[in-house]
Amino acid sequence: MYDKLLSPLDLGFTTLKNRVLMGSMHTMLEELDPTFERMAAFYAERARGQVGLIVTGGIGPNKQGLAMPIGEPFDHEEQCAKHKIVTDAVHQEGGKICMQILHVGRYGYTPENVSASATKAPISPFPARELSGDEVEQTIKDFVHCAELAQKAEYDGVEIMGSEGYLINQFIVSKTNKRTDEWGGSYENRIKLPIEIVRRTREAVGENFIIIYRLSMLDLVEGGSTWEEVVQLAKEIEKAGATIINTGIGWHEARVPTIGTIVPKGGFAWVTKRMMGEVNIPLIATNRINMPDVAEKILQDGCADMVSMARPFLADPELVLKSMEGRANEINTCIACNQACLDHTFTAQVCSCIVNPRACHETEINYLPTDQPKKIAVVGAGPAGLAASTIAAERGHHVDLFEGESEIGGQFNMAKVIPGKEEYAHSIRYYGEMIKKHNVNLHLNHRVSEQELAEGGYDEIIIATGVTPRQLDIEGIDHAKVLDYADVLYRNQEVGKRVAIIGAGGIGFDMAEYLSHDMEHESPTMNVEAYMKEWGVDMDYTRGGSLATAAQPLASPREVYLLKRSKGKHGKKLGKTTGWIHRSSLAMKKVNMLQEVTYKKVDDQGLHIHVNGKDEVLDVDHVVVCAGQVPLNTLHQSLTDKGIKAHLIGGAAEATELDAKKAIKEASYLVAAL
Ligand code: NAP
Ligand code: SF4
């Protein structure tokens, strides 16, 4: 079925069992797992899942190259033993693993930052100083030494990180390289650093060792490389001895989303396709490839020789195995939310995955078969209830899952209709499959009573009844103009041309995105050309960096006001790595963002507010309330009142922290121990 994807790739001295690379992800285990035992378990599970080649998270070749002051570079031989725990674990499972060598340059979160020149990255508070000529030489030696140590630790190869705006990229592009010595000036001088690193690494490690070079094929910053320059570098890297070229898309400081859920699936494969035929070594396509059908199409369309998926292996370590066994419908799909992976890395916490809390916690939580099957009732088929019921059933318990609505999914049913969040439907599909596979007894349209639960002979009762939108206490709140978010997103109520949204949390932002999108047009997330136009990417690569002269977003069909009572930037509490995307998107749609608003009343005239020291009336057709939620926990309360023990999880337990990540994690840890 996935003929190309599952076909081997012959590298001459070694063969990869299929065309799937598990791309590098910095999981923070590099810094926070002192023995590498957890890291070994994490990668071994992915190797067991049959991925063709794994690349580790970035490892610094020297102290200056570290992303943050914690952790250590791989620069002395005694550390090989620790790395060998990882390589042994992967090899025992029949896998192959390369170690990524990453020097972050000016992206470090440390006052010790260095770069090609003295500049400051917009995403680091610390300016960088310029490396001296001797230090550049030393940096090359450190890369080579690090690769030699990786070889001693029995990695199958290394990936040299030359993209995403890190040190090597900072040397290549003139906006960050203002040097006048042999490492600056002409393009030939600026690309000497990566070429020398690859050439000298090949000399040091010999022929039979994989060297992947991650090449920035699309910088997405002003003054980035031209296409001709990128091709020139690719050819030089091949000559210098690289085995494979992996694609890098966009510097981290680029203002075009490159991996968020808003990015179309396989949306950047066209970039790698441009490079096909320019070099004779295999090319890897990357970014937002999350399912085998997407990957297979990329290969069938001749865009690349191999595909890289990173986060999808957090969501499901068995992605390849399930593809091989015709079970792709059972894949727990990465929904590209970044909530438990990148947002964790950027806040120095160990990564995990919203839909798979076991990711990077394999030594801590396991769903082992039970030898004492219990009868379990789970009430509510939102994310918490779905995770609890399916994992409990997978372990061998007998599970009844009760849901008052006619479908499973809870809040995810609202997320999936937001343009750019269509992927949430995958999670609902996954849980639907798990319900069937593990024989969960699903009772839809069934508001289970306290009596049924009391008399059902259950050993355990889990209440995951979720939340209900918060009702506001302002004059005119029952006016026909007032809707809540569920009315709009779940019950499909029509919304007029002028609309005010009360509350600018996660759901307020989602609502603004929904209402400012013209539903006559396909969501740009579904169409690569439309997406590139919307975010200002020039697919003809007319200028260096491939940015268009201006973004061309679709106009909003409505005049939208996004209101909040508090002071400060809208969306401050959104995800660390995604908040800026939501803010930029709404700014492009010209959504009016008002802060420090007092809500006075709603009447036929519209929404009366006090803002900027004066009273105003927003003459709107509708007011949509997105002011958070309150828990739906009455069932739990009445069971407790009757002395019946029940577990309370998810939003029903704590609505103020309503959050799918917390809900699924709570459910998973609870039933892993039942
Ligand atoms: P939320 O993030 O708590 O935001 C609700 C907002 O409503 C508050 O920020 C508050 O803002 C306002 N509010 C609260 N009580 C109010 C009242 N009595 N009157 C008027 N305004 C009031 O809740 P949410 O937007 O419903 O999101 C719930 C959770 O879903 C979030 O915690 C998040 O984890 C998740 N989520 C995240 C995303 C995302 O990151 N993109 C998207 C959807 C959902 P002011 O006090 O400033 O007015
Ligand atoms: Fe994918 Fe979200 Fe899981 Fe990260 S947390 S791996 S983005 S589903």
PDB file of N, CA, C and O and ligand atoms in Angstrom, residues 339 411 421 470-473 485 502-510 563-567 573-575 578 582 597 599 626-629 655-660, ligand 1:
ATOM      1  N   GLN A 339       1.721  21.766  21.876  1.00  0.00           N
ATOM      2  CA  GLN A 339       1.446  22.038  23.289  1.00  0.00           C
ATOM      3  C   GLN A 339       2.315  21.268  24.279  1.00  0.00           C
ATOM      4  O   GLN A 339       2.702  21.817  25.301  1.00  0.00           O
ATOM      5  N   GLN A 411     -14.903  18.520  23.340  1.00  0.00           N
ATOM      6  CA  GLN A 411     -14.396  19.827  22.876  1.00  0.00           C
ATOM      7  C   GLN A 411     -13.626  19.716  21.552  1.00  0.00           C
ATOM      8  O   GLN A 411     -13.516  20.698  20.826  1.00  0.00           O
ATOM      9  N   LYS A 421      -7.261  24.037  12.203  1.00  0.00           N
ATOM     10  CA  LYS A 421      -7.223  23.033  13.279  1.00  0.00           C
ATOM     11  C   LYS A 421      -7.936  21.749  12.849  1.00  0.00           C
ATOM     12  O   LYS A 421      -8.378  20.962  13.690  1.00  0.00           O
ATOM     13  N   ARG A 470     -19.137  29.349  30.443  1.00  0.00           N
ATOM     14  CA  ARG A 470     -19.503  30.230  31.560  1.00  0.00           C
ATOM     15  C   ARG A 470     -20.575  31.232  31.098  1.00  0.00           C
ATOM     16  O   ARG A 470     -20.448  31.839  30.038  1.00  0.00           O
ATOM     17  N   GLN A 471     -21.617  31.369  31.899  1.00  0.00           N
ATOM     18  CA  GLN A 471     -22.672  32.355  31.620  1.00  0.00           C
ATOM     19  C   GLN A 471     -22.276  33.665  32.300  1.00  0.00           C
ATOM     20  O   GLN A 471     -21.847  33.650  33.444  1.00  0.00           O
ATOM     21  N   LEU A 472     -22.430  34.761  31.613  1.00  0.00           N
ATOM     22  CA  LEU A 472     -22.035  36.045  32.210  1.00  0.00           C
ATOM     23  C   LEU A 472     -23.223  36.734  32.845  1.00  0.00           C
ATOM     24  O   LEU A 472     -24.367  36.555  32.425  1.00  0.00           O
ATOM     25  N   ASP A 473     -22.885  37.545  33.841  1.00  0.00           N
ATOM     26  CA  ASP A 473     -23.934  38.245  34.549  1.00  0.00           C
ATOM     27  C   ASP A 473     -23.917  39.713  34.111  1.00  0.00           C
ATOM     28  O   ASP A 473     -23.497  40.585  34.864  1.00  0.00           O
ATOM     29  N   TYR A 485     -19.889  30.076  22.655  1.00  0.00           N
ATOM     30  CA  TYR A 485     -19.040  29.489  21.607  1.00  0.00           C
ATOM     31  C   TYR A 485     -19.566  28.154  21.107  1.00  0.00           C
ATOM     32  O   TYR A 485     -19.409  27.816  19.936  1.00  0.00           O
ATOM     33  N   ILE A 502     -16.513  38.187  23.424  1.00  0.00           N
ATOM     34  CA  ILE A 502     -16.142  38.489  24.810  1.00  0.00           C
ATOM     35  C   ILE A 502     -15.218  37.391  25.311  1.00  0.00           C
ATOM     36  O   ILE A 502     -15.599  36.225  25.354  1.00  0.00           O
ATOM     37  N   GLY A 503     -13.983  37.780  25.651  1.00  0.00           N
ATOM     38  CA  GLY A 503     -13.006  36.789  26.141  1.00  0.00           C
ATOM     39  C   GLY A 503     -11.992  36.473  25.052  1.00  0.00           C
ATOM     40  O   GLY A 503     -12.370  36.073  23.946  1.00  0.00           O
ATOM     41  N   ALA A 504     -10.718  36.686  25.373  1.00  0.00           N
ATOM     42  CA  ALA A 504      -9.661  36.484  24.373  1.00  0.00           C
ATOM     43  C   ALA A 504      -8.680  35.419  24.836  1.00  0.00           C
ATOM     44  O   ALA A 504      -7.473  35.553  24.692  1.00  0.00           O
ATOM     45  N   GLY A 505      -9.229  34.321  25.392  1.00  0.00           N
ATOM     46  CA  GLY A 505      -8.388  33.162  25.716  1.00  0.00           C
ATOM     47  C   GLY A 505      -8.241  32.296  24.468  1.00  0.00           C
ATOM     48  O   GLY A 505      -8.482  32.750  23.340  1.00  0.00           O
ATOM     49  N   GLY A 506      -7.871  31.036  24.673  1.00  0.00           N
ATOM     50  CA  GLY A 506      -7.661  30.122  23.539  1.00  0.00           C
ATOM     51  C   GLY A 506      -8.893  30.040  22.656  1.00  0.00           C
ATOM     52  O   GLY A 506      -8.811  30.089  21.421  1.00  0.00           O
ATOM     53  N   ILE A 507     -10.072  29.940  23.285  1.00  0.00           N
ATOM     54  CA  ILE A 507     -11.287  29.762  22.492  1.00  0.00           C
ATOM     55  C   ILE A 507     -11.714  31.083  21.842  1.00  0.00           C
ATOM     56  O   ILE A 507     -12.203  31.098  20.712  1.00  0.00           O
ATOM     57  N   GLY A 508     -11.496  32.210  22.528  1.00  0.00           N
ATOM     58  CA  GLY A 508     -11.782  33.513  21.911  1.00  0.00           C
ATOM     59  C   GLY A 508     -10.951  33.691  20.639  1.00  0.00           C
ATOM     60  O   GLY A 508     -11.452  34.154  19.605  1.00  0.00           O
ATOM     61  N   PHE A 509      -9.685  33.326  20.717  1.00  0.00           N
ATOM     62  CA  PHE A 509      -8.823  33.408  19.525  1.00  0.00           C
ATOM     63  C   PHE A 509      -9.330  32.478  18.423  1.00  0.00           C
ATOM     64  O   PHE A 509      -9.391  32.862  17.250  1.00  0.00           O
ATOM     65  N   ASP A 510      -9.670  31.249  18.820  1.00  0.00           N
ATOM     66  CA  ASP A 510     -10.190  30.296  17.823  1.00  0.00           C
ATOM     67  C   ASP A 510     -11.448  30.849  17.163  1.00  0.00           C
ATOM     68  O   ASP A 510     -11.641  30.737  15.953  1.00  0.00           O
ATOM     69  N   LEU A 563     -12.454  41.088  22.497  1.00  0.00           N
ATOM     70  CA  LEU A 563     -12.412  41.948  23.686  1.00  0.00           C
ATOM     71  C   LEU A 563     -11.920  41.206  24.927  1.00  0.00           C
ATOM     72  O   LEU A 563     -12.211  40.027  25.106  1.00  0.00           O
ATOM     73  N   LYS A 564     -11.215  41.948  25.771  1.00  0.00           N
ATOM     74  CA  LYS A 564     -10.853  41.352  27.063  1.00  0.00           C
ATOM     75  C   LYS A 564     -10.832  42.427  28.142  1.00  0.00           C
ATOM     76  O   LYS A 564     -10.663  43.622  27.839  1.00  0.00           O
ATOM     77  N   ARG A 565     -10.997  41.977  29.368  1.00  0.00           N
ATOM     78  CA  ARG A 565     -11.039  42.914  30.489  1.00  0.00           C
ATOM     79  C   ARG A 565      -9.631  43.284  30.944  1.00  0.00           C
ATOM     80  O   ARG A 565      -9.393  44.384  31.412  1.00  0.00           O
ATOM     81  N   SER A 566      -8.740  42.333  30.836  1.00  0.00           N
ATOM     82  CA  SER A 566      -7.394  42.546  31.383  1.00  0.00           C
ATOM     83  C   SER A 566      -6.567  43.460  30.484  1.00  0.00           C
ATOM     84  O   SER A 566      -6.942  43.763  29.347  1.00  0.00           O
ATOM     85  N   LYS A 567      -5.413  43.859  31.054  1.00  0.00           N
ATOM     86  CA  LYS A 567      -4.509  44.768  30.359  1.00  0.00           C
ATOM     87  C   LYS A 567      -3.398  43.949  29.692  1.00  0.00           C
ATOM     88  O   LYS A 567      -3.030  42.892  30.183  1.00  0.00           O
ATOM     89  N   LYS A 573      -1.293  34.261  27.043  1.00  0.00           N
ATOM     90  CA  LYS A 573      -1.247  32.933  27.667  1.00  0.00           C
ATOM     91  C   LYS A 573      -1.329  31.806  26.644  1.00  0.00           C
ATOM     92  O   LYS A 573      -1.404  30.639  27.012  1.00  0.00           O
ATOM     93  N   LEU A 574      -1.349  32.140  25.371  1.00  0.00           N
ATOM     94  CA  LEU A 574      -1.378  31.069  24.366  1.00  0.00           C
ATOM     95  C   LEU A 574      -0.026  30.367  24.354  1.00  0.00           C
ATOM     96  O   LEU A 574       0.932  30.828  24.975  1.00  0.00           O
ATOM     97  N   GLY A 575       0.058  29.269  23.614  1.00  0.00           N
ATOM     98  CA  GLY A 575       1.294  28.474  23.597  1.00  0.00           C
ATOM     99  C   GLY A 575       2.513  29.309  23.224  1.00  0.00           C
ATOM    100  O   GLY A 575       2.431  30.209  22.384  1.00  0.00           O
ATOM    101  N   THR A 578       3.202  28.962  19.554  1.00  0.00           N
ATOM    102  CA  THR A 578       2.095  29.123  18.598  1.00  0.00           C
ATOM    103  C   THR A 578       1.330  30.434  18.772  1.00  0.00           C
ATOM    104  O   THR A 578       0.617  30.846  17.858  1.00  0.00           O
ATOM    105  N   HIS A 582      -1.189  32.781  16.003  1.00  0.00           N
ATOM    106  CA  HIS A 582      -2.590  33.200  16.149  1.00  0.00           C
ATOM    107  C   HIS A 582      -2.691  34.733  16.099  1.00  0.00           C
ATOM    108  O   HIS A 582      -3.590  35.279  15.460  1.00  0.00           O
ATOM    109  N   VAL A 597     -11.509  46.324  28.788  1.00  0.00           N
ATOM    110  CA  VAL A 597     -12.902  46.608  28.435  1.00  0.00           C
ATOM    111  C   VAL A 597     -13.803  46.245  29.621  1.00  0.00           C
ATOM    112  O   VAL A 597     -13.602  45.213  30.258  1.00  0.00           O
ATOM    113  N   TYR A 599     -17.771  45.382  30.302  1.00  0.00           N
ATOM    114  CA  TYR A 599     -18.994  45.068  29.561  1.00  0.00           C
ATOM    115  C   TYR A 599     -20.174  45.639  30.340  1.00  0.00           C
ATOM    116  O   TYR A 599     -20.361  45.310  31.508  1.00  0.00           O
ATOM    117  N   CYS A 626     -17.014  33.913  24.952  1.00  0.00           N
ATOM    118  CA  CYS A 626     -15.935  32.900  25.048  1.00  0.00           C
ATOM    119  C   CYS A 626     -15.183  33.183  26.339  1.00  0.00           C
ATOM    120  O   CYS A 626     -13.975  33.446  26.334  1.00  0.00           O
ATOM    121  N   ALA A 627     -15.923  33.197  27.432  1.00  0.00           N
ATOM    122  CA  ALA A 627     -15.369  33.643  28.712  1.00  0.00           C
ATOM    123  C   ALA A 627     -15.027  32.472  29.624  1.00  0.00           C
ATOM    124  O   ALA A 627     -15.237  32.517  30.833  1.00  0.00           O
ATOM    125  N   GLY A 628     -14.514  31.418  29.053  1.00  0.00           N
ATOM    126  CA  GLY A 628     -14.107  30.276  29.861  1.00  0.00           C
ATOM    127  C   GLY A 628     -15.265  29.342  30.156  1.00  0.00           C
ATOM    128  O   GLY A 628     -16.337  29.439  29.535  1.00  0.00           O
ATOM    129  N   GLN A 629     -15.045  28.442  31.107  1.00  0.00           N
ATOM    130  CA  GLN A 629     -16.020  27.389  31.368  1.00  0.00           C
ATOM    131  C   GLN A 629     -16.218  27.172  32.851  1.00  0.00           C
ATOM    132  O   GLN A 629     -15.409  27.609  33.660  1.00  0.00           O
ATOM    133  N   ALA A 655     -12.118  23.232  35.711  1.00  0.00           N
ATOM    134  CA  ALA A 655     -12.443  23.886  34.434  1.00  0.00           C
ATOM    135  C   ALA A 655     -11.517  25.050  34.123  1.00  0.00           C
ATOM    136  O   ALA A 655     -11.252  25.338  32.961  1.00  0.00           O
ATOM    137  N   THR A 656     -11.019  25.709  35.174  1.00  0.00           N
ATOM    138  CA  THR A 656     -10.176  26.877  34.898  1.00  0.00           C
ATOM    139  C   THR A 656      -8.901  26.473  34.172  1.00  0.00           C
ATOM    140  O   THR A 656      -8.250  27.267  33.539  1.00  0.00           O
ATOM    141  N   GLU A 657      -8.545  25.202  34.326  1.00  0.00           N
ATOM    142  CA  GLU A 657      -7.339  24.732  33.653  1.00  0.00           C
ATOM    143  C   GLU A 657      -7.730  23.807  32.518  1.00  0.00           C
ATOM    144  O   GLU A 657      -6.971  22.912  32.155  1.00  0.00           O
ATOM    145  N   LEU A 658      -8.938  23.999  31.973  1.00  0.00           N
ATOM    146  CA  LEU A 658      -9.413  23.126  30.901  1.00  0.00           C
ATOM    147  C   LEU A 658      -8.344  23.064  29.824  1.00  0.00           C
ATOM    148  O   LEU A 658      -7.904  24.057  29.290  1.00  0.00           O
ATOM    149  N   ASP A 659      -7.953  21.870  29.533  1.00  0.00           N
ATOM    150  CA  ASP A 659      -6.801  21.737  28.682  1.00  0.00           C
ATOM    151  C   ASP A 659      -6.703  20.257  28.309  1.00  0.00           C
ATOM    152  O   ASP A 659      -6.623  19.393  29.175  1.00  0.00           O
ATOM    153  N   ALA A 660      -6.719  19.966  27.017  1.00  0.00           N
ATOM    154  CA  ALA A 660      -6.713  18.567  26.574  1.00  0.00           C
ATOM    155  C   ALA A 660      -5.449  17.853  27.032  1.00  0.00           C
ATOM    156  O   ALA A 660      -5.476  16.666  27.340  1.00  0.00           O
TER     157      ALA A 660
HETATM  158  P1  NAP B   1      -9.513  30.928  28.960  1.00  0.00           P
HETATM  159  O1  NAP B   1      -8.260  30.712  28.238  1.00  0.00           O
HETATM  160  O2  NAP B   1      -9.526  30.835  30.431  1.00  0.00           O
HETATM  161  O3  NAP B   1     -10.053  32.353  28.502  1.00  0.00           O
HETATM  162  C1  NAP B   1     -11.294  32.864  28.878  1.00  0.00           C
HETATM  163  C2  NAP B   1     -11.160  34.357  28.940  1.00  0.00           C
HETATM  164  O4  NAP B   1     -12.427  34.899  29.227  1.00  0.00           O
HETATM  165  C3  NAP B   1     -10.252  34.780  30.070  1.00  0.00           C
HETATM  166  O5  NAP B   1      -8.943  34.939  29.571  1.00  0.00           O
HETATM  167  C4  NAP B   1     -10.889  36.052  30.594  1.00  0.00           C
HETATM  168  O6  NAP B   1     -10.187  37.119  29.990  1.00  0.00           O
HETATM  169  C5  NAP B   1     -12.304  36.018  30.064  1.00  0.00           C
HETATM  170  N1  NAP B   1     -13.247  35.883  31.177  1.00  0.00           N
HETATM  171  C6  NAP B   1     -13.227  34.989  32.198  1.00  0.00           C
HETATM  172  N2  NAP B   1     -14.267  35.189  33.027  1.00  0.00           N
HETATM  173  C7  NAP B   1     -14.955  36.237  32.534  1.00  0.00           C
HETATM  174  C8  NAP B   1     -16.104  36.935  32.964  1.00  0.00           C
HETATM  175  N3  NAP B   1     -16.755  36.587  34.068  1.00  0.00           N
HETATM  176  N4  NAP B   1     -16.519  37.971  32.224  1.00  0.00           N
HETATM  177  C9  NAP B   1     -15.865  38.331  31.113  1.00  0.00           C
HETATM  178  N5  NAP B   1     -14.768  37.726  30.668  1.00  0.00           N
HETATM  179  C10 NAP B   1     -14.315  36.679  31.371  1.00  0.00           C
HETATM  180  O7  NAP B   1     -10.618  29.942  28.461  1.00  0.00           O
HETATM  181  P2  NAP B   1     -10.921  29.445  26.986  1.00  0.00           P
HETATM  182  O8  NAP B   1     -10.647  30.468  25.982  1.00  0.00           O
HETATM  183  O9  NAP B   1     -12.303  28.930  27.078  1.00  0.00           O
HETATM  184  O10 NAP B   1      -9.917  28.268  26.800  1.00  0.00           O
HETATM  185  C11 NAP B   1      -9.965  27.186  27.671  1.00  0.00           C
HETATM  186  C12 NAP B   1      -8.711  26.343  27.553  1.00  0.00           C
HETATM  187  O11 NAP B   1      -8.736  25.693  26.308  1.00  0.00           O
HETATM  188  C13 NAP B   1      -7.440  27.128  27.632  1.00  0.00           C
HETATM  189  O12 NAP B   1      -6.938  27.125  28.933  1.00  0.00           O
HETATM  190  C14 NAP B   1      -6.548  26.365  26.703  1.00  0.00           C
HETATM  191  O13 NAP B   1      -5.789  25.434  27.415  1.00  0.00           O
HETATM  192  C15 NAP B   1      -7.464  25.590  25.787  1.00  0.00           C
HETATM  193  N6  NAP B   1      -7.411  26.139  24.421  1.00  0.00           N
HETATM  194  C16 NAP B   1      -6.261  26.615  23.909  1.00  0.00           C
HETATM  195  C17 NAP B   1      -6.222  27.096  22.621  1.00  0.00           C
HETATM  196  C18 NAP B   1      -4.955  27.614  22.051  1.00  0.00           C
HETATM  197  O14 NAP B   1      -3.930  27.665  22.703  1.00  0.00           O
HETATM  198  N7  NAP B   1      -4.943  28.029  20.810  1.00  0.00           N
HETATM  199  C19 NAP B   1      -7.367  27.120  21.882  1.00  0.00           C
HETATM  200  C20 NAP B   1      -8.547  26.670  22.439  1.00  0.00           C
HETATM  201  C21 NAP B   1      -8.564  26.189  23.710  1.00  0.00           C
HETATM  202  P3  NAP B   1     -10.161  38.615  30.611  1.00  0.00           P
HETATM  203  O15 NAP B   1     -10.228  38.486  32.081  1.00  0.00           O
HETATM  204  O16 NAP B   1      -8.893  39.191  30.101  1.00  0.00           O
HETATM  205  O17 NAP B   1     -11.327  39.295  30.007  1.00  0.00           O
END
